[in-house]
Coordinates of C-alpha atoms and ligand atoms in Angstrom, one line a residue:
M6 CA 3.1 27.4 49.9
I7 CA 5.2 25.3 52.4
H8 CA 6.7 21.7 51.7
M9 CA 8.8 21.7 54.7
H10 CA 6.9 18.6 56.0
R11 CA 6.8 16.7 53.0
M12 CA 9.8 14.4 54.3
R13 CA 7.8 13.7 57.6
R14 CA 4.2 13.0 55.9
S15 CA 3.9 9.8 58.1
A16 CA 4.7 11.0 61.4
V17 CA 2.1 13.9 60.8
L18 CA -0.5 11.7 59.5
A19 CA 0.3 9.5 62.6
L20 CA -0.2 12.6 64.5
L21 CA -3.4 13.8 63.3
F22 CA -4.8 10.1 62.4
S23 CA -3.7 7.6 64.8
I24 CA -5.2 8.8 68.2
A25 CA -8.2 6.9 69.0
A26 CA -11.6 7.9 69.0
A27 CA -13.6 7.7 72.1
T28 CA -16.6 6.7 70.6
A29 CA -18.8 3.8 71.7
A30 CA -20.4 1.2 69.7
I31 CA -22.6 2.6 67.0
A32 CA -26.1 1.4 67.0
Q33 CA -27.4 3.1 63.9
S34 CA -25.9 3.2 60.5
P35 CA -24.0 6.6 60.2
T36 CA -25.2 9.4 58.0
A37 CA -22.4 9.1 55.1
Y38 CA -20.7 11.9 53.6
R39 CA -18.1 12.3 51.1
I40 CA -16.8 15.4 49.7
S41 CA -14.5 16.1 46.6
F42 CA -12.9 19.0 44.5
P43 CA -12.7 18.1 41.1
A44 CA -11.3 21.9 40.3
P45 CA -10.6 23.6 43.2
E46 CA -9.6 26.8 41.2
H47 CA -13.2 26.8 40.3
H48 CA -14.1 27.2 44.1
Y49 CA -16.7 24.1 44.3
A50 CA -16.8 20.7 45.8
E51 CA -18.9 17.9 45.1
V52 CA -20.7 16.4 47.7
E53 CA -22.6 13.0 48.2
V54 CA -24.4 12.4 51.5
T55 CA -26.4 9.0 51.9
F56 CA -29.2 8.7 54.3
T57 CA -30.3 5.3 55.6
S58 CA -34.0 4.2 57.7
A59 CA -34.8 7.4 56.6
P60 CA -38.7 8.5 56.9
A61 CA -41.2 8.4 54.1
T62 CA -40.4 12.4 53.2
L63 CA -36.9 13.0 54.1
E64 CA -36.5 16.7 54.8
A65 CA -33.0 17.4 53.8
R66 CA -31.5 20.7 54.5
M67 CA -28.5 23.4 54.3
S68 CA -28.2 25.5 57.5
R69 CA -29.1 28.8 58.4
S70 CA -26.6 29.4 60.9
S71 CA -23.1 28.5 62.1
P72 CA -22.0 28.1 65.7
G73 CA -20.3 30.8 67.3
R74 CA -22.5 33.4 64.6
Y75 CA -25.5 34.5 65.6
A76 CA -26.9 36.5 62.4
L77 CA -28.5 34.1 59.8
H78 CA -26.3 33.1 56.5
E79 CA -28.2 31.7 53.7
Y80 CA -26.0 28.8 53.0
A81 CA -28.1 27.1 50.1
K82 CA -27.9 29.7 48.1
N83 CA -24.4 28.4 47.0
V84 CA -26.0 25.0 46.3
F85 CA -26.6 23.6 42.7
E86 CA -27.4 20.7 40.9
V87 CA -29.0 18.7 43.7
R88 CA -30.2 15.3 42.6
A89 CA -31.2 12.4 44.8
V90 CA -31.5 8.5 44.2
D91 CA -32.3 5.6 46.4
G92 CA -30.6 2.5 47.5
K93 CA -31.3 0.8 44.2
G94 CA -30.1 4.1 42.0
K95 CA -33.7 4.9 41.4
V96 CA -33.8 8.8 40.4
L97 CA -36.2 10.2 43.4
P98 CA -38.6 13.3 42.8
I99 CA -37.2 16.4 45.1
T100 CA -39.6 19.3 46.2
R101 CA -38.9 22.5 47.5
P102 CA -41.3 23.9 50.4
N103 CA -39.0 26.9 51.5
P104 CA -35.4 28.1 50.1
Y105 CA -33.3 25.8 52.4
Q106 CA -34.9 22.5 52.1
W107 CA -35.0 19.6 49.7
N108 CA -38.0 17.3 50.6
V109 CA -37.1 13.5 49.0
T110 CA -40.2 11.0 49.0
G111 CA -40.6 7.7 47.2
H112 CA -37.6 5.9 48.1
D113 CA -36.6 2.6 49.6
G114 CA -35.6 3.6 53.1
T115 CA -31.9 4.6 51.4
V116 CA -31.6 8.7 49.9
R117 CA -28.6 9.7 48.7
I118 CA -28.4 12.9 47.4
T119 CA -25.6 14.6 45.5
Y120 CA -24.7 18.5 45.0
K121 CA -22.2 20.9 44.3
I122 CA -21.7 23.9 46.4
F123 CA -19.5 26.7 45.5
G124 CA -17.4 28.7 48.2
N125 CA -14.7 31.3 47.9
H126 CA -14.8 33.0 51.8
V127 CA -12.2 31.9 53.9
D128 CA -13.3 32.4 57.8
G129 CA -15.2 31.1 60.6
T130 CA -18.4 30.5 58.9
Y131 CA -18.1 30.3 55.4
L132 CA -16.9 27.8 52.8
G133 CA -13.4 28.8 50.8
I134 CA -12.2 26.5 48.4
D135 CA -9.2 27.4 45.8
S136 CA -6.0 26.0 44.5
T137 CA -4.1 26.0 47.7
H138 CA -7.0 24.7 50.2
A139 CA -10.7 23.8 50.9
H140 CA -11.4 25.4 54.0
M141 CA -14.7 23.7 55.3
N142 CA -17.2 25.5 58.0
I143 CA -19.4 22.1 58.1
P144 CA -22.5 24.3 58.0
A145 CA -21.5 26.1 55.0
T146 CA -20.6 23.0 53.3
F147 CA -22.8 19.8 54.3
M148 CA -26.8 19.3 53.9
W149 CA -28.3 17.2 56.7
A150 CA -31.7 15.6 57.5
R151 CA -34.1 16.6 60.3
G152 CA -34.6 13.8 62.6
F153 CA -31.1 12.4 62.6
D154 CA -29.6 14.7 65.5
M155 CA -28.6 11.5 67.4
R156 CA -27.3 9.7 64.3
P157 CA -23.3 9.3 64.0
V158 CA -21.8 10.8 61.2
R159 CA -19.3 9.3 58.8
V160 CA -17.2 11.9 56.4
T161 CA -14.5 11.0 54.0
F162 CA -12.4 13.7 52.2
V163 CA -11.0 13.4 48.8
Q164 CA -7.6 14.4 48.1
P165 CA -7.8 16.4 45.0
A166 CA -5.1 14.7 42.3
G167 CA -1.7 16.2 42.3
S168 CA -2.2 17.8 45.5
N169 CA -0.4 17.6 49.1
W170 CA -3.4 18.4 50.9
R171 CA -3.9 16.4 54.2
V172 CA -6.7 17.1 56.5
A173 CA -6.9 19.3 59.9
T174 CA -10.0 18.7 62.0
Q175 CA -11.5 17.7 65.5
L176 CA -13.6 15.1 63.5
F177 CA -12.6 11.6 65.3
P178 CA -10.0 9.7 63.1
T179 CA -10.5 6.5 61.8
D180 CA -8.3 3.7 60.2
D181 CA -8.4 5.5 56.7
P182 CA -6.9 9.0 56.9
W183 CA -9.1 10.2 55.0
T184 CA -12.5 9.1 56.8
F185 CA -13.4 10.9 59.9
T186 CA -16.6 10.3 62.3
A187 CA -18.8 12.5 64.6
P188 CA -21.0 10.9 67.4
N189 CA -23.9 13.0 66.9
F190 CA -25.0 16.0 64.4
Q191 CA -24.2 18.7 67.0
Y192 CA -20.7 17.7 67.1
F193 CA -20.5 17.5 63.2
M194 CA -21.7 20.8 62.4
D195 CA -19.1 22.0 64.9
S196 CA -15.9 20.4 63.6
P197 CA -14.3 23.1 60.8
T198 CA -12.2 21.3 58.7
E199 CA -9.3 22.3 56.8
M200 CA -7.3 20.4 53.9
S201 CA -4.3 22.0 52.6
D202 CA -0.7 21.8 52.4
F203 CA -0.3 23.0 56.1
G204 CA 2.5 23.1 58.6
V205 CA 2.1 21.1 61.9
R206 CA 3.7 21.3 65.6
S207 CA 2.5 19.7 68.5
F208 CA 3.0 20.1 72.6
K209 CA 1.6 18.5 75.3
V210 CA -0.4 19.8 78.3
K211 CA -1.0 18.1 82.0
N212 CA -4.0 18.4 84.2
P213 CA -3.3 17.9 87.9
D214 CA -5.5 14.3 87.7
G215 CA -2.3 13.5 85.3
K216 CA -4.3 13.3 82.0
E217 CA -2.4 14.5 79.3
F218 CA -3.9 16.1 76.2
T219 CA -2.1 17.5 72.6
I220 CA -2.5 20.8 71.3
I221 CA -1.7 20.8 67.8
T222 CA -1.5 23.3 65.4
A223 CA -1.8 23.3 61.9
V224 CA -1.5 26.4 59.8
H225 CA -1.6 27.2 56.4
H226 CA 0.7 30.3 55.5
D227 CA 3.2 31.5 53.6
G228 CA 6.0 31.9 55.5
P229 CA 9.4 30.3 56.9
D230 CA 9.6 27.7 58.9
S231 CA 10.7 30.0 62.1
A232 CA 7.4 31.8 61.3
L233 CA 5.7 29.1 62.4
D234 CA 8.1 28.1 65.4
E235 CA 7.4 31.8 66.5
Y236 CA 3.3 31.3 66.3
V237 CA 3.7 27.8 68.2
A238 CA 6.0 29.2 71.1
G239 CA 3.2 32.2 71.6
T240 CA 0.3 29.8 71.2
E241 CA 2.1 27.7 73.8
K242 CA 2.6 30.5 76.0
I243 CA -1.1 31.6 75.9
V244 CA -2.5 27.9 76.2
R245 CA -0.5 27.3 79.7
E246 CA -1.5 30.5 81.2
Q247 CA -5.6 30.2 80.5
G248 CA -4.9 26.9 82.1
A249 CA -3.5 28.2 85.3
I250 CA -6.8 30.5 85.0
F251 CA -9.0 27.4 85.7
G252 CA -6.5 25.0 87.2
E253 CA -7.1 22.8 84.3
F254 CA -8.0 22.1 80.9
P255 CA -11.1 20.7 79.6
E256 CA -11.0 16.9 78.8
F257 CA -10.6 17.2 75.1
D258 CA -12.6 14.7 73.0
G259 CA -10.2 12.4 71.6
G260 CA -7.4 14.1 73.9
T261 CA -6.9 17.0 71.2
Y262 CA -7.4 20.3 70.8
T263 CA -6.5 22.0 67.2
F264 CA -5.5 25.5 65.7
L265 CA -6.6 25.8 62.4
G266 CA -4.8 28.5 61.3
D267 CA -5.1 29.8 57.9
Y268 CA -2.8 33.2 57.4
V269 CA -2.7 33.9 53.7
P270 CA -2.8 37.1 51.8
W271 CA -5.7 35.6 49.6
G272 CA -7.5 34.3 52.2
G273 CA -9.9 35.9 54.9
G274 CA -9.5 37.5 58.7
D275 CA -11.4 35.7 61.5
G276 CA -11.5 33.8 64.7
M277 CA -14.3 30.9 65.6
E278 CA -14.5 28.9 68.6
H279 CA -15.3 25.1 68.7
R280 CA -15.2 22.3 71.2
N281 CA -11.8 20.7 70.4
S282 CA -10.6 23.3 67.5
T283 CA -10.5 26.7 66.5
V284 CA -10.7 28.7 63.5
V285 CA -8.0 31.6 63.1
A286 CA -7.5 33.5 60.1
S287 CA -6.2 36.5 58.8
P288 CA -5.3 37.7 55.3
T289 CA -1.4 38.4 55.8
S290 CA 1.5 37.2 55.0
F291 CA 4.0 35.2 57.6
K292 CA 6.8 36.4 55.7
N293 CA 6.2 39.2 58.1
P294 CA 7.4 38.6 61.5
Q295 CA 5.2 41.3 62.6
M296 CA 2.3 39.6 61.4
V297 CA 2.7 36.6 63.2
R298 CA 2.6 38.7 66.3
A299 CA -0.2 40.4 65.5
A300 CA -1.8 36.9 64.8
M301 CA -1.7 36.0 68.9
G302 CA -4.6 38.6 70.0
T303 CA -7.1 36.3 68.2
V304 CA -5.2 32.8 69.2
S305 CA -5.7 34.1 72.7
H306 CA -9.6 34.8 72.6
E307 CA -10.3 31.8 70.8
F308 CA -8.8 29.4 73.1
F309 CA -10.3 30.6 76.4
H310 CA -13.5 29.9 74.4
A311 CA -12.8 26.2 74.8
W312 CA -13.9 26.5 78.7
N313 CA -16.1 29.8 78.0
V314 CA -18.8 29.0 75.3
E315 CA -17.6 25.4 74.3
R316 CA -18.5 24.2 77.6
I317 CA -19.4 26.7 80.4
R318 CA -22.2 27.5 77.7
P319 CA -25.2 29.9 78.0
K320 CA -28.4 27.4 78.0
T321 CA -29.8 29.9 75.3
L322 CA -27.6 28.1 72.9
E323 CA -28.0 25.0 73.9
P324 CA -28.2 22.9 71.6
F325 CA -27.4 25.4 68.5
N326 CA -30.5 25.8 66.7
F327 CA -29.0 25.5 62.9
E328 CA -32.2 26.6 61.2
E329 CA -32.8 29.8 63.0
A330 CA -30.8 32.9 64.4
N331 CA -29.8 31.9 67.9
M332 CA -30.4 34.7 70.5
S333 CA -28.6 34.7 73.9
G334 CA -28.8 37.4 76.8
E335 CA -25.6 36.1 78.2
M336 CA -23.5 37.2 75.2
W337 CA -21.8 39.8 77.8
I338 CA -20.3 36.6 79.7
A339 CA -20.0 34.1 76.5
E340 CA -17.7 37.0 74.5
G341 CA -17.5 39.9 76.8
F342 CA -15.7 37.9 79.2
T343 CA -13.2 36.2 76.8
Q344 CA -12.6 39.5 75.0
Y345 CA -11.4 41.0 78.7
Y346 CA -9.2 37.3 79.4
G347 CA -7.8 37.6 75.7
G348 CA -6.2 40.9 76.6
L349 CA -5.2 40.0 80.0
V350 CA -3.8 36.8 79.0
M351 CA -1.9 38.6 76.3
G352 CA -0.3 40.5 79.3
R353 CA 0.3 37.7 81.3
A354 CA 1.9 35.4 79.2
G355 CA 4.3 38.4 78.3
L356 CA 3.2 38.7 74.4
R357 CA 1.8 42.9 75.4
P358 CA 3.4 45.1 77.7
A359 CA 2.0 45.3 81.0
D360 CA 1.0 49.2 80.7
Q361 CA -1.0 48.6 77.1
T362 CA -2.7 45.4 78.6
M363 CA -4.7 47.5 81.7
L364 CA -5.0 50.9 79.9
G365 CA -6.3 48.8 76.9
L366 CA -8.9 47.3 79.1
A367 CA -9.2 50.4 81.4
N368 CA -9.8 52.6 78.3
S369 CA -12.3 50.1 76.5
A370 CA -14.2 50.0 79.4
L371 CA -14.2 53.9 79.9
G372 CA -15.6 54.0 76.6
V373 CA -18.9 52.0 77.5
A374 CA -19.2 54.1 80.3
T375 CA -19.8 57.2 78.3
H376 CA -21.3 55.8 75.1
P377 CA -24.6 57.1 74.2
A378 CA -26.0 53.6 73.8
R379 CA -26.2 52.6 77.6
Q380 CA -29.5 54.9 77.8
F381 CA -31.2 52.4 75.5
R382 CA -30.5 49.3 76.2
S383 CA -28.8 47.2 78.9
V384 CA -25.9 44.5 78.1
V385 CA -28.7 41.6 78.4
Q386 CA -30.2 43.6 75.5
M387 CA -27.0 44.4 73.5
S388 CA -26.1 40.8 73.8
Q389 CA -29.8 39.9 72.5
Y390 CA -28.9 42.3 69.2
A391 CA -26.3 39.7 68.2
P392 CA -28.5 38.4 65.4
F393 CA -28.5 42.0 64.0
S394 CA -24.5 42.9 64.4
D395 CA -22.5 39.7 64.2
A396 CA -21.5 39.5 60.8
A397 CA -25.0 40.6 59.7
R398 CA -25.9 42.9 56.8
S399 CA -28.8 44.8 56.2
V400 CA -29.7 47.3 53.2
D401 CA -31.5 49.5 55.3
E402 CA -29.7 52.0 57.4
T403 CA -30.0 51.3 61.5
N404 CA -29.1 53.7 64.0
A405 CA -26.6 51.3 65.7
S406 CA -23.9 53.8 65.7
Y407 CA -25.2 55.5 69.0
S408 CA -28.3 52.9 70.0
F409 CA -25.9 49.7 70.1
I410 CA -22.7 49.0 72.0
S411 CA -21.0 45.3 71.1
Y412 CA -21.4 42.9 73.7
Y413 CA -17.4 41.9 73.4
T414 CA -16.5 45.5 74.5
Y415 CA -19.5 46.1 77.3
G416 CA -19.3 42.4 78.8
S417 CA -15.3 43.1 78.8
A418 CA -16.1 46.4 80.8
L419 CA -17.9 44.5 83.2
A420 CA -15.6 41.3 83.1
L421 CA -13.0 44.5 84.1
A422 CA -15.6 45.9 86.9
M423 CA -16.1 42.2 88.4
D424 CA -12.5 41.6 88.7
L425 CA -11.6 44.7 90.1
E426 CA -14.4 44.7 92.9
L427 CA -13.5 40.8 93.9
R428 CA -9.9 41.9 94.3
A429 CA -10.6 45.1 96.4
R430 CA -13.1 43.2 98.6
S431 CA -11.2 40.8 99.3
N432 CA -7.7 42.2 100.2
G433 CA -6.7 40.9 96.7
K434 CA -7.4 36.8 97.6
L435 CA -10.2 36.8 95.4
S436 CA -10.6 37.5 91.3
L437 CA -12.0 37.1 88.4
D438 CA -10.1 34.2 87.6
H439 CA -12.2 32.6 90.8
Y440 CA -15.4 33.3 89.5
M441 CA -14.1 31.6 86.0
Q442 CA -13.2 28.3 88.3
A443 CA -16.6 28.5 89.8
M444 CA -18.4 28.5 86.6
W445 CA -16.5 26.2 85.2
K446 CA -16.9 23.3 88.3
T447 CA -20.7 24.1 88.1
H448 CA -21.5 24.6 84.7
G449 CA -18.3 23.5 82.6
K450 CA -16.8 20.6 83.8
P451 CA -19.6 18.0 84.1
G452 CA -19.8 17.4 80.3
G453 CA -22.3 16.3 78.4
A454 CA -23.9 12.6 77.4
Q455 CA -21.8 12.7 74.7
P456 CA -18.9 15.2 72.7
G457 CA -21.0 18.1 71.4
L458 CA -23.4 18.4 74.1
V459 CA -23.3 20.2 77.5
A460 CA -25.2 19.1 80.4
K461 CA -25.5 21.8 82.6
P462 CA -25.8 24.9 80.6
F463 CA -25.8 28.3 82.7
T464 CA -28.6 31.0 82.8
Q465 CA -28.4 34.8 83.7
D466 CA -29.6 33.3 87.4
D467 CA -26.7 31.0 87.6
A468 CA -24.3 33.6 86.8
R469 CA -25.4 35.7 89.6
D470 CA -25.4 32.9 92.1
R471 CA -21.9 31.8 91.0
L472 CA -20.9 35.8 91.9
A473 CA -22.6 35.3 95.3
E474 CA -20.8 32.1 95.8
V475 CA -17.3 33.4 95.1
S476 CA -17.7 36.6 97.0
G477 CA -19.7 35.2 99.7
D478 CA -21.8 38.0 99.6
S479 CA -25.1 37.8 97.7
A480 CA -26.3 41.1 98.2
F481 CA -23.2 42.4 96.2
A482 CA -24.2 39.8 93.3
R483 CA -27.9 40.8 93.3
D484 CA -26.7 44.4 93.2
F485 CA -24.3 44.2 90.7
F486 CA -26.3 42.2 88.4
A487 CA -29.6 44.5 88.9
R488 CA -27.8 47.9 88.3
F489 CA -24.9 46.9 85.7
V490 CA -26.2 43.9 84.2
E491 CA -30.0 44.1 84.0
G492 CA -29.7 47.8 84.7
R493 CA -27.9 50.4 82.7
E494 CA -25.7 52.0 85.2
A495 CA -22.0 52.1 84.8
P496 CA -19.5 50.9 87.7
D497 CA -17.3 53.7 88.8
Y498 CA -14.0 53.1 87.1
A499 CA -12.3 55.9 88.4
K500 CA -12.7 54.3 92.0
L501 CA -12.2 50.5 90.9
L502 CA -9.0 51.5 88.9
A503 CA -7.6 53.5 91.9
P504 CA -5.7 50.6 93.5
A505 CA -3.8 49.4 90.6
G506 CA -2.5 52.7 90.1
I507 CA -4.4 53.9 87.1
V508 CA -6.0 57.5 87.2
V509 CA -9.3 58.2 85.1
R510 CA -9.4 61.6 83.7
K511 CA -11.4 63.8 81.3
R512 CA -10.4 63.2 77.8
S513 CA -10.9 67.3 77.1
A514 CA -11.9 68.9 80.2
G515 CA -13.3 72.4 79.7
A516 CA -13.3 71.5 76.0
P517 CA -16.3 72.5 74.3
W518 CA -18.5 69.7 72.6
T519 CA -21.7 69.1 70.3
G520 CA -21.6 65.6 69.6
L521 CA -21.2 66.4 66.0
Q522 CA -19.3 64.3 63.7
M523 CA -18.5 66.4 60.4
D524 CA -17.9 64.5 57.2
R525 CA -14.6 64.0 55.9
Q526 CA -14.9 65.2 52.6
N527 CA -16.7 68.2 53.2
A528 CA -16.1 69.7 56.6
A529 CA -19.3 71.6 56.5
T530 CA -21.7 68.3 56.3
V531 CA -23.0 66.5 59.4
G532 CA -21.1 62.8 58.8
G533 CA -22.8 60.5 60.5
L534 CA -26.3 59.7 62.3
V535 CA -26.3 62.4 65.2
P536 CA -26.8 60.8 68.7
F537 CA -29.5 61.4 70.7
G538 CA -29.3 63.8 73.8
T539 CA -26.0 65.7 72.5
P540 CA -26.0 69.4 72.1
A541 CA -26.1 68.7 68.0
F542 CA -29.4 66.6 68.4
E543 CA -31.2 69.1 70.7
A544 CA -30.2 71.7 68.0
G545 CA -31.9 69.9 65.4
L546 CA -28.9 68.7 63.2
E547 CA -28.7 65.6 61.3
E548 CA -27.0 63.4 59.0
G549 CA -26.6 65.1 55.6
D550 CA -27.3 68.9 57.2
V551 CA -24.9 71.4 55.8
L552 CA -23.7 74.2 58.3
T553 CA -24.0 77.7 56.5
S554 CA -22.9 79.8 59.6
I555 CA -22.4 80.3 63.3
D556 CA -23.2 83.4 65.2
G557 CA -23.3 84.7 61.8
V558 CA -19.9 84.0 60.7
A559 CA -19.9 81.6 57.6
F560 CA -19.1 78.3 58.3
T561 CA -15.9 76.6 57.3
A562 CA -14.8 74.2 59.8
L563 CA -15.8 72.8 63.4
A564 CA -12.7 73.5 64.7
A565 CA -12.1 76.9 63.8
A566 CA -16.1 77.7 65.1
L567 CA -15.4 76.1 68.6
K568 CA -12.2 78.4 69.2
D569 CA -12.4 80.3 72.0
R570 CA -15.9 79.2 72.9
K571 CA -16.4 76.9 76.5
P572 CA -19.1 74.7 77.8
G573 CA -22.5 76.4 78.2
D574 CA -22.0 79.1 75.5
K575 CA -25.0 79.6 73.5
L576 CA -24.2 79.7 69.3
A577 CA -26.8 81.1 66.6
I578 CA -26.8 78.4 64.1
E579 CA -27.8 78.2 60.2
F580 CA -28.0 75.2 58.4
R581 CA -29.4 73.4 55.3
R582 CA -31.4 69.9 55.0
P583 CA -31.0 68.0 52.2
S584 CA -34.2 69.3 50.7
G585 CA -32.6 72.7 50.9
A586 CA -34.9 74.2 53.8
V587 CA -32.9 76.2 55.4
V588 CA -32.7 76.2 59.4
K589 CA -32.4 78.9 62.2
S590 CA -31.5 77.1 65.5
T591 CA -29.2 78.0 68.8
L592 CA -26.3 74.8 69.5
T593 CA -25.7 74.8 73.3
L594 CA -22.3 73.7 73.4
G595 CA -21.6 70.9 76.3
E596 CA -18.5 69.1 77.5
D597 CA -16.3 66.4 76.3
P598 CA -18.1 63.7 78.2
G599 CA -15.2 61.4 77.2
L600 CA -12.8 59.9 79.7
Q601 CA -9.2 58.5 79.8
A602 CA -7.1 56.4 81.7
A603 CA -3.9 56.8 82.6
T604 CA -1.1 55.3 85.0
I605 CA -0.5 57.2 88.0
E606 CA 3.5 57.5 87.1
S607 CA 2.7 59.1 84.0
T608 CA 0.7 62.1 85.6
G609 CA 3.4 63.0 88.0
G610 CA 2.5 61.0 90.9
T611 CA 4.0 57.7 92.8
L612 CA 2.9 54.1 92.5
T613 CA 2.6 53.2 96.0
P614 CA 4.0 49.5 96.9
E615 CA 0.0 48.4 97.4
Q616 CA -0.3 49.4 93.6
K617 CA 2.9 47.7 92.3
A618 CA 1.4 44.6 94.4
F619 CA -2.1 45.1 93.0
R620 CA -0.6 44.9 89.3
E621 CA 1.3 42.1 89.9
S622 CA -1.2 39.8 91.2
W623 CA -3.6 41.2 88.4
L624 CA -1.3 41.2 85.1
G625 CA 1.7 38.6 86.3
S626 CA 2.2 35.2 84.8
K627 CA 0.0 32.7 87.0
A628 CA 1.6 29.4 84.7
K629 CA 4.4 27.6 85.6
Q630 CA 6.6 27.6 82.7
Ligands
LIG730 ZN1 -15.4 35.1 70.7

């Protein structure tokens, strides 16, 4: 724990709390919450919530989903000791129509519900309470009521006795340093809150129109002051570099954006985007400077979301549904383009070497181009699979290992293709930065009626139309979307990467390939599901089968069996099923489809001045620092 800010506590409080909130006069009385932590070491909180002007049957619920997460999470499971009284303190009956809901009737218009909630999981989705902090994701912590979506919210956080905990949040401050507000339900749910003895730094950014915003880093960590300084220096480079991509910062509500950092070995790892804040966490120690640098990749990804997904928002996610899983066919833009820029900006900000940056993006795209899953699902369908893949758990087995590619990776691969294509078609005048600016101007910048709402979310057709606008070529935009987005084709990366002086080669040209992955403990046993269409699949091999002989020779290891073989060779194989049945078959070897990117210099070629200029324009800093 660090105590470096105790001397300056009043200054910190002023910084965090005295920024006037731009909230309009409130007509309806707010839904009022109070949360306290009688014994944080036991990982629970006590919550009291008061609903006024309640309907005859008040339907109080715990969320089943959380903004930025796409699988269902049953937060109701950690709620216990629920009670309800009315405005006069009369105890009210509670019924349970479903696992997530508490119905309250017989009240006088006011319903006050109290409950305890357990939480011991620090990340961007759950509630984590221990003796050092209370890390609150709002859907995981607070009960709400149906029909109260447009009512304002007021929350009072109670400081545990004897603690130095303070509050960091994107919720709007009030005159009381422990009480905050949200203009509506969506904004409240989107406002994770960290209470701890965190370290704080801040810096300002300015838009071309002169508006200034304060970027706050509130970081709960175990390292020295210098670690936080280095963290903030890296964060500032990233923030300015991303501002340069869009040409301006979003008008952060209340004038501030807050990084809620949690870097303690007993915490969790995550990054979760919100409108005016992000949770960035890693179960590491800032006593190790290496870990400070390692944290920057997540900072870069999450801050890009302040534009892309928080404001340039898929229509399929607006408004976010807290009762169901949220499915979006546009996750490849929301997460994939963010993934691409997260990496690219690390290079532009000088936090990652240029070669590593471009080869990382290129090799990730080549992995998509050669992945067996592309034959089953388009990137839109991969996006729609998010409720089953994004921090989702299943008891039964799936075949996602070969039928699913993450929309982060797939979307990043398409961002790379779109970027390189725009650059090549325009002789370097256009790039994906211009595409993001167009998405921003039409869909992000117009904002919403209230903080937390987005007025002009985009559809897949909008995303295609913006590409037509930027490129000035609607046939190109139609073709790109038809083949690579709705279709399952992969862009020609070898051609696209050539102007950057990147060569694409077969990973192991001429080497025999089976598509098999053997068990690590027992090299004769097939170790994973065998992907469709591979030589091993065609030979009838499947996970759990034990190879006994190849071409009459007792099997020992795959590498030994394939030595001196070549693609096209037919091998007589014998294997034993888990049932004990012995199978004889023929394995026809293929060639490893894997591709690899390398700089032209590393392959003995020469980088031309044009290629050098292309790299500079692609990977060079855009920020005026
Ligand atoms: Zn993301």
